Structure formats: structure tokens, C-alpha cells
PDB file of C-alpha atoms in Angstrom:
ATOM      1  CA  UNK A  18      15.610  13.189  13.970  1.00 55.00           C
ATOM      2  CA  UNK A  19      12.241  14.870  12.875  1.00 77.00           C
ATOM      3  CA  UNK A  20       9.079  13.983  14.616  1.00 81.00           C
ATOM      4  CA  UNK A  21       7.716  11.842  12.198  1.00 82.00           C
ATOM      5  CA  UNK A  22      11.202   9.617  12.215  1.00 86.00           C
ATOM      6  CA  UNK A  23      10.998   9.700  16.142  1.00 89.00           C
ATOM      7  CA  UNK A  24       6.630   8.335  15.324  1.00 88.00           C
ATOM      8  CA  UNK A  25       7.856   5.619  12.767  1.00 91.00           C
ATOM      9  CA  UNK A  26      10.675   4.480  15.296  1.00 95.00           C
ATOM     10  CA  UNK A  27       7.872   4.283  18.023  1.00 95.00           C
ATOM     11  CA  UNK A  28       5.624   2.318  15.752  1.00 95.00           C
ATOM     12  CA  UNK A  29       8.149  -0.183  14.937  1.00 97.00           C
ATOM     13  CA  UNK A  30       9.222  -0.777  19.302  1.00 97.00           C
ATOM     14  CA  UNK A  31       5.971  -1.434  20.022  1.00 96.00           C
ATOM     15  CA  UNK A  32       5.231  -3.674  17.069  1.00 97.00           C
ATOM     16  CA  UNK A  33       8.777  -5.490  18.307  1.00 97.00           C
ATOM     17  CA  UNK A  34       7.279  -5.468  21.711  1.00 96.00           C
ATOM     18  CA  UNK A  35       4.092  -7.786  20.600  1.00 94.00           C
ATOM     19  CA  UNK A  36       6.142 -10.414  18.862  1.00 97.00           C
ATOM     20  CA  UNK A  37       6.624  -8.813  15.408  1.00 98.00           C
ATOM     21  CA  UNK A  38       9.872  -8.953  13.560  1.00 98.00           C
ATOM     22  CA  UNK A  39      12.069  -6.086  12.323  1.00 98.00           C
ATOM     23  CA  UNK A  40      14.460  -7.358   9.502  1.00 97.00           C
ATOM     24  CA  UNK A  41      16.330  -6.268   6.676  1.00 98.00           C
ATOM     25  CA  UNK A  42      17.119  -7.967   3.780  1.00 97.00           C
ATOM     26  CA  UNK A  43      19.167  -8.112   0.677  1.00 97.00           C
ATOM     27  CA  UNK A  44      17.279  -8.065  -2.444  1.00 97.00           C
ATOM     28  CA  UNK A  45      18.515  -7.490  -5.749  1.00 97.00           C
ATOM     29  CA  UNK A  46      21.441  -5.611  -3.861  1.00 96.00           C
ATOM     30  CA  UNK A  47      18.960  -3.656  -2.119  1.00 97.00           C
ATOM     31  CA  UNK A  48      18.867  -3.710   1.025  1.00 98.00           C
ATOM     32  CA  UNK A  49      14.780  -4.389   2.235  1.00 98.00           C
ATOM     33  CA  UNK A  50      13.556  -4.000   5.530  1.00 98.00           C
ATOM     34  CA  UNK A  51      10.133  -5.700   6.249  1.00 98.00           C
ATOM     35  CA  UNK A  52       8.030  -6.750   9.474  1.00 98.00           C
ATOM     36  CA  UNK A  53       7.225 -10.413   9.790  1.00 98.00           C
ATOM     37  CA  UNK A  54       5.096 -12.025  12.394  1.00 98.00           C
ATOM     38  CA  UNK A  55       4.094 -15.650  12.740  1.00 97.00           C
ATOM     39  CA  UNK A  56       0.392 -16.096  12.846  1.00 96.00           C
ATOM     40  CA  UNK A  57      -1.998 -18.420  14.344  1.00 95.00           C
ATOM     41  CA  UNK A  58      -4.062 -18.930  11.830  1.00 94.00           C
ATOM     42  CA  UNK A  59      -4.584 -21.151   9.032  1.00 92.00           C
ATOM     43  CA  UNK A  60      -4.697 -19.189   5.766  1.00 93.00           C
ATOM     44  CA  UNK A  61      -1.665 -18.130   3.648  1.00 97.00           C
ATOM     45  CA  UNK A  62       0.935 -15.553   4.243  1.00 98.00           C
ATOM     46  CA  UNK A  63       0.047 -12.204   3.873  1.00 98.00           C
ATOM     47  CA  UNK A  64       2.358  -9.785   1.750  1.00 98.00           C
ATOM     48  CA  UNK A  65       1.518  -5.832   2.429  1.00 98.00           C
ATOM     49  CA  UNK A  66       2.662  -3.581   0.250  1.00 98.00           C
ATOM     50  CA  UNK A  67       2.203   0.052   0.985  1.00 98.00           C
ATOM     51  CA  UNK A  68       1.855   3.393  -1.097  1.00 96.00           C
ATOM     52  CA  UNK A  69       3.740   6.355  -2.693  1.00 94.00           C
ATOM     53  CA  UNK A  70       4.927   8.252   0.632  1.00 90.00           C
ATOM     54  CA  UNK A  71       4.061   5.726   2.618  1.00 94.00           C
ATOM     55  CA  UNK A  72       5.787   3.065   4.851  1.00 97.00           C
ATOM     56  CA  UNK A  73       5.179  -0.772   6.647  1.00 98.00           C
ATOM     57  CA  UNK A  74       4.087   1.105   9.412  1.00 97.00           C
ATOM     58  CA  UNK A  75       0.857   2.279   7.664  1.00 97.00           C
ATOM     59  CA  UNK A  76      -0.092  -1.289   8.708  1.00 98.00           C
ATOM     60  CA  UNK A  77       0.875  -0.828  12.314  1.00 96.00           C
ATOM     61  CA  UNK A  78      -2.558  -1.448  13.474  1.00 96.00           C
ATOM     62  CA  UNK A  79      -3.483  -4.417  11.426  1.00 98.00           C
ATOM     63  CA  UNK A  80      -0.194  -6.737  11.610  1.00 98.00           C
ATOM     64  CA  UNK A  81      -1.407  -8.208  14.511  1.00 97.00           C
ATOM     65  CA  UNK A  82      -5.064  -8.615  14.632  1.00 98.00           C
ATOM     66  CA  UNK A  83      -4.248 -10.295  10.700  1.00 98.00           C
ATOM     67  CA  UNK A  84      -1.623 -12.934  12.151  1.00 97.00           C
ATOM     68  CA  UNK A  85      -4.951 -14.427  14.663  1.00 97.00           C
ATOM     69  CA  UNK A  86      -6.262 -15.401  11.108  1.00 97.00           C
ATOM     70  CA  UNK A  87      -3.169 -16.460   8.845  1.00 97.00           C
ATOM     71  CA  UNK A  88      -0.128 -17.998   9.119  1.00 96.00           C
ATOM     72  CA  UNK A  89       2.624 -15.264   8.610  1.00 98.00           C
ATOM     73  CA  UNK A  90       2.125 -11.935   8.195  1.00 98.00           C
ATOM     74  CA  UNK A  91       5.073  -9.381   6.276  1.00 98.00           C
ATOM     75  CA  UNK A  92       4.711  -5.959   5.932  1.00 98.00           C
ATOM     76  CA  UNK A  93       7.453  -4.346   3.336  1.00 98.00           C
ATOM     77  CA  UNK A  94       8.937  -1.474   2.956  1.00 98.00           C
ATOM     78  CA  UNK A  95       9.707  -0.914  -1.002  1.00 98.00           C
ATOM     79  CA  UNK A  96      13.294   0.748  -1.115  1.00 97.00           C
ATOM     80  CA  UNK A  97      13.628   4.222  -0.376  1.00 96.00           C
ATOM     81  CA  UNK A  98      10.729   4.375   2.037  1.00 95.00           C
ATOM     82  CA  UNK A  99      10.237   3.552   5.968  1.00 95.00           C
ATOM     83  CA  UNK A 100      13.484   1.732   6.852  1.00 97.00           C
ATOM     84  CA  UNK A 101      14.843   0.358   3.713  1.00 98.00           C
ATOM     85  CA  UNK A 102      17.338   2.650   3.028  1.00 96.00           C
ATOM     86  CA  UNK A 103      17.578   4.428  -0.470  1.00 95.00           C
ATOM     87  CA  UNK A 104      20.126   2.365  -2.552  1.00 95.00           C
ATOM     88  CA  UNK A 105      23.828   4.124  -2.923  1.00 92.00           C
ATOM     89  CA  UNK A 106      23.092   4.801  -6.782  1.00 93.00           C
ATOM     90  CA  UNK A 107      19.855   6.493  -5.944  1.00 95.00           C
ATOM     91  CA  UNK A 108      15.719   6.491  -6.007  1.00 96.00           C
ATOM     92  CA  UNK A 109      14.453   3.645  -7.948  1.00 96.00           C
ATOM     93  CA  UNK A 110      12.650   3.559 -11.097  1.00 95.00           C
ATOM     94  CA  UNK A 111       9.121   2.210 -11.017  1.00 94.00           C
ATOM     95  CA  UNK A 112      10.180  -0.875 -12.806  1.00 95.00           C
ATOM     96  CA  UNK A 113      12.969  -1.962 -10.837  1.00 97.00           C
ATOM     97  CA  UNK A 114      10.363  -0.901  -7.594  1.00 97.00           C
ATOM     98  CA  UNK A 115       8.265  -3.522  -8.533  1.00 97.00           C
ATOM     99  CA  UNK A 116      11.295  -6.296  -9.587  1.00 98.00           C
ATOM    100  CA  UNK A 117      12.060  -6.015  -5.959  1.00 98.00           C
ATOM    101  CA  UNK A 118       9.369  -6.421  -4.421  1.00 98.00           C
ATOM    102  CA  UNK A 119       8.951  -9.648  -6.738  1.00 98.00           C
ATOM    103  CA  UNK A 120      11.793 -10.821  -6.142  1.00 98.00           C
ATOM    104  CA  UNK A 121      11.038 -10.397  -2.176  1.00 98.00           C
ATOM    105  CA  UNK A 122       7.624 -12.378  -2.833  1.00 98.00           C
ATOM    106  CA  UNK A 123       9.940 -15.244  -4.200  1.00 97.00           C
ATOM    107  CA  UNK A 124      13.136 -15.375  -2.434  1.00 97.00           C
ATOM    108  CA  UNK A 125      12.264 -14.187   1.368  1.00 97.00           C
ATOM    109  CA  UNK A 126       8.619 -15.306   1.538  1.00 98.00           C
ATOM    110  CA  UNK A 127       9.240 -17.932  -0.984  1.00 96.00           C
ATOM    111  CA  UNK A 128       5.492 -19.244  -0.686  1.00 97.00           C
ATOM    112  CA  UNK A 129       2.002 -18.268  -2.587  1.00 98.00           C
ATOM    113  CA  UNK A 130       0.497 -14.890  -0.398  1.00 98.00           C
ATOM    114  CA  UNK A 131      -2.684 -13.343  -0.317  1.00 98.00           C
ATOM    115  CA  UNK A 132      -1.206 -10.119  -1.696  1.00 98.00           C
ATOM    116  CA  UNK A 133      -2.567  -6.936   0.062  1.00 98.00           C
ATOM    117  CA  UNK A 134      -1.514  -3.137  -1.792  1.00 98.00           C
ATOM    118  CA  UNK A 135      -2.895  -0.143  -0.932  1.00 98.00           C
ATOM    119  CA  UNK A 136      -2.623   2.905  -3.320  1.00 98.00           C
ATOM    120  CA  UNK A 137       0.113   2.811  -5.341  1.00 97.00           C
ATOM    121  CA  UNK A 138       1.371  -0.532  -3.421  1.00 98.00           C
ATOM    122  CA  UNK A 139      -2.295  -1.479  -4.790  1.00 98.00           C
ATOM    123  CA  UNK A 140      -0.865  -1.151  -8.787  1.00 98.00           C
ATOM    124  CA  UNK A 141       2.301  -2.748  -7.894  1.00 98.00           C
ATOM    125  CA  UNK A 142       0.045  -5.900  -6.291  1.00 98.00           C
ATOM    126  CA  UNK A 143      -1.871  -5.428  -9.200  1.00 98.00           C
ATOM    127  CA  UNK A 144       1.035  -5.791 -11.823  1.00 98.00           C
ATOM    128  CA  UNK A 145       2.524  -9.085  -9.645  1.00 98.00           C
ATOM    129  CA  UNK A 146      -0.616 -10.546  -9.569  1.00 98.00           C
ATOM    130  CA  UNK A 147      -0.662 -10.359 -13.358  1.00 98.00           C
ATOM    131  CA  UNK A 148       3.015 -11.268 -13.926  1.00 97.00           C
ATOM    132  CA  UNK A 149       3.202 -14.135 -11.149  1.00 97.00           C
ATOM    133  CA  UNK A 150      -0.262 -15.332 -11.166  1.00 97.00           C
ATOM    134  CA  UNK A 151       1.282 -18.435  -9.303  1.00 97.00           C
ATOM    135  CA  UNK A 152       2.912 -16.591  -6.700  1.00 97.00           C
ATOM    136  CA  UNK A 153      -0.382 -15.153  -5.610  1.00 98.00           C
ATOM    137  CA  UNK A 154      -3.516 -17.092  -3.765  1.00 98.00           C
ATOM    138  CA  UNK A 155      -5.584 -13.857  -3.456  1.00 98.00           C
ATOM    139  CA  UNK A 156      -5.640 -10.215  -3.971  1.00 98.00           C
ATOM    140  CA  UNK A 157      -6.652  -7.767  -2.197  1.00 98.00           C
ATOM    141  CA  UNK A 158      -6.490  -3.804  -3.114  1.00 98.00           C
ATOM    142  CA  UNK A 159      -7.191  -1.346  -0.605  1.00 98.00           C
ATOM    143  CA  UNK A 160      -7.981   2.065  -2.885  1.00 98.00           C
ATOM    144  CA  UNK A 161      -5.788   0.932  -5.472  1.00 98.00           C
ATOM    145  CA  UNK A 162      -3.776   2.915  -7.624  1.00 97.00           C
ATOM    146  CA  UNK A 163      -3.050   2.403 -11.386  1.00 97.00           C
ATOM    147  CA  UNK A 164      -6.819   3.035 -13.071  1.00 98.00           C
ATOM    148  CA  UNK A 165      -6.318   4.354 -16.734  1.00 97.00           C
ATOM    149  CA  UNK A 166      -7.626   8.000 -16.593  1.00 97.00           C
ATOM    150  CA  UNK A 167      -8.120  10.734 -18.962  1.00 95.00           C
ATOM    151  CA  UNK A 168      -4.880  12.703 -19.533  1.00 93.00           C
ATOM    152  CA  UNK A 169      -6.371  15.687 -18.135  1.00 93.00           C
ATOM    153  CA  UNK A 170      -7.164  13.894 -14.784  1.00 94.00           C
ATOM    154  CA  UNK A 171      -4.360  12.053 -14.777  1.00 95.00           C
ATOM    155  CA  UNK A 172      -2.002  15.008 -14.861  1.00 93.00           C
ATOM    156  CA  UNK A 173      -4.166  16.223 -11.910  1.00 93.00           C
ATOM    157  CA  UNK A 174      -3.559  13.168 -10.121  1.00 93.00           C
ATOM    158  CA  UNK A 175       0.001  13.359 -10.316  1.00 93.00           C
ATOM    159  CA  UNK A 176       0.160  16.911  -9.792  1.00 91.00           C
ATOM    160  CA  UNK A 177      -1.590  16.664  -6.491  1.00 91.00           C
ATOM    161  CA  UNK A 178       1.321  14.612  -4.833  1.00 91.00           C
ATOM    162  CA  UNK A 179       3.556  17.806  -5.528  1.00 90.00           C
ATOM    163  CA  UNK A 180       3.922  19.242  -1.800  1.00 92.00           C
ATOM    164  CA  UNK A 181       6.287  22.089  -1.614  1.00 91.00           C
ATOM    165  CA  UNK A 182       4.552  24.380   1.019  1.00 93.00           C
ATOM    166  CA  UNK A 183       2.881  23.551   4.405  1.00 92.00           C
ATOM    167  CA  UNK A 184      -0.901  24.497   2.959  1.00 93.00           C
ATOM    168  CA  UNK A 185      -0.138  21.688   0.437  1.00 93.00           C
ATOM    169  CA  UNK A 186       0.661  19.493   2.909  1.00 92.00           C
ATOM    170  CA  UNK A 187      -2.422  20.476   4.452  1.00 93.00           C
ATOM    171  CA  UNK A 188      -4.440  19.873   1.882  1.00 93.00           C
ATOM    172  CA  UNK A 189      -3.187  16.203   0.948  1.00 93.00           C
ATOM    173  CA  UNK A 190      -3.415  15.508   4.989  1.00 93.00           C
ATOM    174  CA  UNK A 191      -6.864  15.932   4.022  1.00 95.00           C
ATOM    175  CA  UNK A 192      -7.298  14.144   0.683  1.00 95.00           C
ATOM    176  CA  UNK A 193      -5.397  11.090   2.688  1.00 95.00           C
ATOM    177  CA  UNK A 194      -8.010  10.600   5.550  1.00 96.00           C
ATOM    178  CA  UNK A 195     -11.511  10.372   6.111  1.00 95.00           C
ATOM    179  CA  UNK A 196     -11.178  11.946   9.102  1.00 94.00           C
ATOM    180  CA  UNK A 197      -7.600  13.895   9.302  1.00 91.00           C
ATOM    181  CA  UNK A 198      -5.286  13.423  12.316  1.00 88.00           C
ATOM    182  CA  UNK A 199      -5.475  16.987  13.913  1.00 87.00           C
ATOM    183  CA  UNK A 200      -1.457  16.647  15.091  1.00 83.00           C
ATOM    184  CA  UNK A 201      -1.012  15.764  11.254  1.00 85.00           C
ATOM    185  CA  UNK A 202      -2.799  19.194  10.510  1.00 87.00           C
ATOM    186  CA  UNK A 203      -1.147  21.520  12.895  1.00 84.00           C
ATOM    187  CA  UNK A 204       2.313  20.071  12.020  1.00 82.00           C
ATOM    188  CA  UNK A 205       2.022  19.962   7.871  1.00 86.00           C
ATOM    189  CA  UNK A 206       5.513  20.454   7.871  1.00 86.00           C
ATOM    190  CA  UNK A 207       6.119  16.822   8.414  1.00 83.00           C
ATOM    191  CA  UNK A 208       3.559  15.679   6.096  1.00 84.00           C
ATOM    192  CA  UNK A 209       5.767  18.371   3.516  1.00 89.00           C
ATOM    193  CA  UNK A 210       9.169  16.190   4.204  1.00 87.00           C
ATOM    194  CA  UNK A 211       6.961  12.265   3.279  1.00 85.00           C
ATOM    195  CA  UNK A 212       6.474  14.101  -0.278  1.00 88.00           C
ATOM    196  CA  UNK A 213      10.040  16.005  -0.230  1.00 89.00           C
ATOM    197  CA  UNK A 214      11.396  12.168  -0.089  1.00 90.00           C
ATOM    198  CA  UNK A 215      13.636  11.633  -3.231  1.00 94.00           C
ATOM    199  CA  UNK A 216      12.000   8.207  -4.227  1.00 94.00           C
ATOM    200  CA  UNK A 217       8.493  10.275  -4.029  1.00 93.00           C
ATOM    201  CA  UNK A 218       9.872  13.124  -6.135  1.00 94.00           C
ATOM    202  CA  UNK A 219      11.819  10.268  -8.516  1.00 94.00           C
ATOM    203  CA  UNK A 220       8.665   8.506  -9.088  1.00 93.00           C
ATOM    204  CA  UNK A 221       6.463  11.644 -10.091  1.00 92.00           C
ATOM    205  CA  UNK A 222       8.416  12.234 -12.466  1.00 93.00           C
ATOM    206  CA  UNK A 223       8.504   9.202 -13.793  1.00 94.00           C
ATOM    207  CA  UNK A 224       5.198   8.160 -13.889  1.00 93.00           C
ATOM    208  CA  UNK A 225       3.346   7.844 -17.215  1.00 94.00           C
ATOM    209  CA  UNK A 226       0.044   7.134 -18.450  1.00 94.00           C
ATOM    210  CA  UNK A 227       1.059   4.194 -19.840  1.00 94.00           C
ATOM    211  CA  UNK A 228       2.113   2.491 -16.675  1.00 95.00           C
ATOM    212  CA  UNK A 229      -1.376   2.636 -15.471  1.00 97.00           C
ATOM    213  CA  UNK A 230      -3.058  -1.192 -15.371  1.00 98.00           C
ATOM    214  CA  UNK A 231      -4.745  -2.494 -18.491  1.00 97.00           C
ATOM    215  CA  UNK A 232      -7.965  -3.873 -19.177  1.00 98.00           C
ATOM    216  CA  UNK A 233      -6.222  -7.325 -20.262  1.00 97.00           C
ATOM    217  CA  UNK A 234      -4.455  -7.567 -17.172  1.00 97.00           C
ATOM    218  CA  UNK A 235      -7.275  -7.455 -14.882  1.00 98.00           C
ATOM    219  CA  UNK A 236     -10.212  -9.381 -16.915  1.00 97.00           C
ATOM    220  CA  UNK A 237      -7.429 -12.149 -16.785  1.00 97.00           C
ATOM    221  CA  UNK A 238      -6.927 -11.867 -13.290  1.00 98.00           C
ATOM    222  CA  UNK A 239      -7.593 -15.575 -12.129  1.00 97.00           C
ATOM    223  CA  UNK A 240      -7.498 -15.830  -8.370  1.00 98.00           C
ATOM    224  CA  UNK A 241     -10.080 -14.701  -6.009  1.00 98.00           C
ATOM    225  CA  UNK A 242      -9.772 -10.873  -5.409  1.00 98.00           C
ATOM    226  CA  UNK A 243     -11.184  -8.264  -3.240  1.00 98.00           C
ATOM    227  CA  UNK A 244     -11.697  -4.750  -3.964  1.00 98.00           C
ATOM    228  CA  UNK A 245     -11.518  -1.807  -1.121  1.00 98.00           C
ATOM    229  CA  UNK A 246     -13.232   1.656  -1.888  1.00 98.00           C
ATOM    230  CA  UNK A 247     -13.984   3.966   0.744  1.00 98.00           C
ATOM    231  CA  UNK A 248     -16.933   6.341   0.112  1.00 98.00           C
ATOM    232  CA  UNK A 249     -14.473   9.126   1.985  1.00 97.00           C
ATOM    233  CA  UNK A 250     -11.760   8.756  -0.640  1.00 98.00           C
ATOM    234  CA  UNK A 251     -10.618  12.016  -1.901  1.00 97.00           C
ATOM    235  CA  UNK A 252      -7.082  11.272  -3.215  1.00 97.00           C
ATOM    236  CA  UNK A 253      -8.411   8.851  -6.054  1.00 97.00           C
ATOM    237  CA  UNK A 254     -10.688  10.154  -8.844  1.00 96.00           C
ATOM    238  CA  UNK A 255     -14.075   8.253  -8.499  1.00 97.00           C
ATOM    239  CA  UNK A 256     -13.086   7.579 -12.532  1.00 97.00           C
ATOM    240  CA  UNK A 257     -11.110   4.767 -10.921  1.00 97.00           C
ATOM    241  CA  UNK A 258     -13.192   2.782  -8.914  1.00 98.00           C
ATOM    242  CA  UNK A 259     -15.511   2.966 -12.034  1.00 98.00           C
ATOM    243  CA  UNK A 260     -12.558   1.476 -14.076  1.00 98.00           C
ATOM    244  CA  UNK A 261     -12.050  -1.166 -11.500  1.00 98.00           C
ATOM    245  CA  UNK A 262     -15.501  -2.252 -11.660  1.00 98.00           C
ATOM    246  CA  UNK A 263     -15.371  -2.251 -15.470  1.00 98.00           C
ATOM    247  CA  UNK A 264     -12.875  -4.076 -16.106  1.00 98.00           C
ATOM    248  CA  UNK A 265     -12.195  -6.916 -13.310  1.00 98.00           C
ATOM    249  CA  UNK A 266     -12.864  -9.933 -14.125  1.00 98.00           C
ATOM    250  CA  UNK A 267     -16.689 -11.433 -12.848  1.00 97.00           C
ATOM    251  CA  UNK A 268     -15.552 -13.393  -9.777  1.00 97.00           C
ATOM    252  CA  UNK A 269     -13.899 -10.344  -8.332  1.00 98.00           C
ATOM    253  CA  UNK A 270     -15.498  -8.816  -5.071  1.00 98.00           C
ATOM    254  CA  UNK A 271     -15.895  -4.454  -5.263  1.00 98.00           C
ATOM    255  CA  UNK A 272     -16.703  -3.396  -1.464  1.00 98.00           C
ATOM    256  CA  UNK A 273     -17.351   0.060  -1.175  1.00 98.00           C
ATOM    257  CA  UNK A 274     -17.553   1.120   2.458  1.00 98.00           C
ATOM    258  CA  UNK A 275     -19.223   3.618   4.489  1.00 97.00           C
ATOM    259  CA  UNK A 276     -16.397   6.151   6.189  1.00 95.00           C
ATOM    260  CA  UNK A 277     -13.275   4.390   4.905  1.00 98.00           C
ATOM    261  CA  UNK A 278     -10.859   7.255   3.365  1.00 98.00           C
ATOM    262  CA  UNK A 279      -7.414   6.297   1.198  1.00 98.00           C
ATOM    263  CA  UNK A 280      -6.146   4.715   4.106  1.00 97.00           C
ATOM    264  CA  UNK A 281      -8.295   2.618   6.266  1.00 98.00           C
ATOM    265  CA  UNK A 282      -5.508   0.280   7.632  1.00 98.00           C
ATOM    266  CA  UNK A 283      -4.823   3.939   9.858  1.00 96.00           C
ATOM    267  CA  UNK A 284      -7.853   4.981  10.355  1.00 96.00           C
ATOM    268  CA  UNK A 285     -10.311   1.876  10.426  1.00 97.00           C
ATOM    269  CA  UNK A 286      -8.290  -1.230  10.867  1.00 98.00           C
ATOM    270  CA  UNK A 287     -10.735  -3.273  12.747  1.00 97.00           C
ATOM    271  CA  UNK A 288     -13.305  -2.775  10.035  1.00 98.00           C
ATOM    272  CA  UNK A 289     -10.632  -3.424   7.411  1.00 98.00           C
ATOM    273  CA  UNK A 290      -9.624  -6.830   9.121  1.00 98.00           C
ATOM    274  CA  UNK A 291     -12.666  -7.899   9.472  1.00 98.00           C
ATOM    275  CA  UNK A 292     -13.043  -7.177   5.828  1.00 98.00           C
ATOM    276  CA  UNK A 293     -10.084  -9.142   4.575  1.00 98.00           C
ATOM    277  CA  UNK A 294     -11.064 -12.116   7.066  1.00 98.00           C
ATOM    278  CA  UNK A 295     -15.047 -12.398   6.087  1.00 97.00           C
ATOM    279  CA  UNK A 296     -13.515 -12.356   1.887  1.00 98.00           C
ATOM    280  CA  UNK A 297     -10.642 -15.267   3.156  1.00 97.00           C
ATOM    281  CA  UNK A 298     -12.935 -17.551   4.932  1.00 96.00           C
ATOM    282  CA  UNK A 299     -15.547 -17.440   2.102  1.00 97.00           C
ATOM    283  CA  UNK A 300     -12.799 -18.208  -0.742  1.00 96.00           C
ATOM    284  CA  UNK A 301     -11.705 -20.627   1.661  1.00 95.00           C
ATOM    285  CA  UNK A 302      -8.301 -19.033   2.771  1.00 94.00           C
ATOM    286  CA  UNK A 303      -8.902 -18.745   6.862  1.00 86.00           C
ATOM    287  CA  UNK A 304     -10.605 -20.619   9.182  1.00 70.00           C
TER     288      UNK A 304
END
């Protein structure tokens, strides 16, 4: 076991230890491990999906302090990432990614969520939003992936998420936080094996310009949505939030806020609560 296994294992004993839920699940014949805690509050379920490299645990800090304001809170891990396992046959494609994850939405939580994605868990959220309008109360996207961009940028994008040495890994510790973890810095060789992961290496290869999210499919976006930019972000192109603002649809909220990097539910998740709670109680969703 590698030190960042031996982290994610911690993460997940002391979530177990205040209440939360470890459980996997079969979906699609995958098998789907997710967090679920009951909440307290009023408003829907949460769903939160995470990004490319990334795990449930990214939530860690948030599952908690979310469940005082809602009344279930999951936390997913799409296959091949955290603890759901990768399937037998190998990586999944995008497509089938995002099928399970749907299909988790309707046969585990089996209930309308206030859908929360972050990054590349931000386009899928994005795309079931669109293709389940009725499976979704809310949005929210926390740097959200998927923005068309120019090819040129695009392949940059993309190209960026290829870690093979430790100074890569360096530099995307950096791109990832506002403020970068110094243990994540002086041990970038753990940071290297997230992006050595076979579904992160499957799905770089795999990704195309044309999967990125449409105009159409967010001016018809219909429920109330809330938009997460930090002014810190360096993994995004700022091309994206501009494409975001563009193209949502009127009623949609675009926060961009002071010191958040890619990944506020790490590093700010007090601030990013309080975020998601303030949008829920003024659409209604929380009391």
C-alpha cells in the first residue's frame, strides 16, 4: 500500500467514524462504491460527483457539514477511481462513465438530487442534468469541466493531465490548489501514480473536442443552477468560465470567489458549504 492508498483509507475511517456510510454497489455490472450519510436537513439529496484523478474523498470535508442542511448526502466514486474497483474488462469509456453514474442517480438514490460535479465530475453533472432534467432539482458545478475551447487550447488542456515524471506531478500539484499541500509537493511521486491510473490514462485518450458541452445544452438548462469559479484556478483556461457565462441560461447563478483554486471542497470547504447552502435556501431547497 502506497501512502496515498494508506491517506484515502484514513479518510474513509474517520468519515465511518462520524456516521457516514461506506457501500458498494452493483451498477450496470459495475461494482460502485459511494459514501452516504443521512442528513438533518430539509432540502434534497445531494449527489457528488468528483473529477478526472480524483475520488469521493475529495469531499471528505464537506459530507458532513452538507448533511446539517439536506436530507441525504452521497458522495460517488465513478468506476475505476477511489474504491470502486476498475471493472474485469477494463477502464471505462467516457460514455459508459457517465451511463453509470445515471443509472446510480436512478436506481440507488432513486429520488430528484441537487447534483454537485466538480471538474470533470462538473461535465458529467452537466451532461445528466441535460439528459435527465427530471432527475435533477439543482445544479451545482464547482470549476466545471467540459467548456468548448479552441483546438489549440484544448490540446493543451488535455496534454497537461499527462504526468510521467515527478516535476510534472509537481507542477499539476500546483495547477490543482490555490494554495498547494507542501506534503503533496515534497512527495510528487504520489501525485505521479493518481495520473498513472489506467481509467485517467483511458480517458485522455479518449477525450475529444466534441464531447465538450454545447451551447444548446446549457441555454436549455431549466432548473436552478449555481456556478463555482475560483479566481486561483490554474488547471482550467479562463476561456471556460467565459463560455459558462455565455452560454447558461439567464436564471443561472456565476460566483466567482476570492482564493478558491480547482478544488475548494479540499481546500475551502466551509466557504464552499456555505456557498451551496446560501444558493439552496434562496431557490428554496434548505431551510
Amino acid at each position: 500500500m502506497n501512502l496515498l492508498e494508506a491517506a484515502n483509507r484514513t479518510m474513509r475511517r474517520l468519515l465511518v467514524a462520524q456516521g457516514v456510510e461506506s457501500e458498494v454497489r452493483r451498477v450496470r455490472g459495475h461494482e460502485v462504491h459511494a459514501y452516504r450519510l443521512e442528513g438533518k436537513g430539509l432540502g434534497p439529496p445531494l449527489l457528488l460527483v468528483h473529477g478526472l484523478g480524483s475520488s469521493a474523498n475529495a469531499y471528505w470535508r464537506t459530507i458532513k457539514p452538507l448533511s446539517l442542511f439536506f436530507r441525504r448526502v452521497w458522495a460517488v466514486d465513478v468506476p475505476g477511481n477511489g474504491f470502486s474497483p476498475t471493472p474485469a474488462g477494463g477502464p471505462l469509456a467516457w460514455r459508459e462513465q457517465l451511463a453509470t453514474v445515471r443509472a446510480f442517480l436512478e436506481e440507488v438514490v432513486a429520488e430528484p438530487v441537487f447534483l454537485i460535479g466538480n471538474s470533470l465530475g462538473g461535465a458529467m453533472s452537466l451532461y445528466l442534468a441535460h439528459e435527465t432534467p427530471a432527475s435533477v432539482r439543482a445544479l451545482g458545478l464547482i470549476s466545471p469541466a467540459g467548456a468548448r475551447l479552441e483546438p489549440e487550447r484544448f490540446r493543451a488542456l488535455v496534454q497537461s493531465f499527462e504526468v510521467n515524471t515527478r516535476a510534472e506531478a509537481r507542477a499539476m500539484t500546483r495547477r490543482l490548489f490555490a494554495r498547494p499541500p507542501l506534503p503533496l509537493l515534497l512527495l510528487p511521486g504520489q501525485m505521479q501514480k493518481l495520473y498513472e491510473n489506467p481509467t485517467v490514462r483511458s480517458l485522455i485518450r479518449e477525450v475529444r473536442p466534441e464531447d465538450s458541452v454545447s451551447e444548446a445544452m446549457l441555454a436549455g438548462l431549466s432548473m436552478p443552477t449555481l456556478l463555482i469559479w475560483g479566481t486561483h484556478e490554474k488547471l482550467l483556461p479562463p476561456e471556460g468560465l467565459a463560455y459558462f457565462r455565455e452560454h447558461l441560461p439567464g436564471h443561472a447563478e456565476v460566483h466567482e470567489v476570492e482564493g478558491f483554486g480547482h478544488m475548494p471542497q479540499m481546500e475551502n470547504p466551509r466557504p464552499l458549504v456555505r456557498k451551496v447552502v446560501d444558493f439552496a435556501r434562496a431557490k428554496g431547497l434548505a431551510g
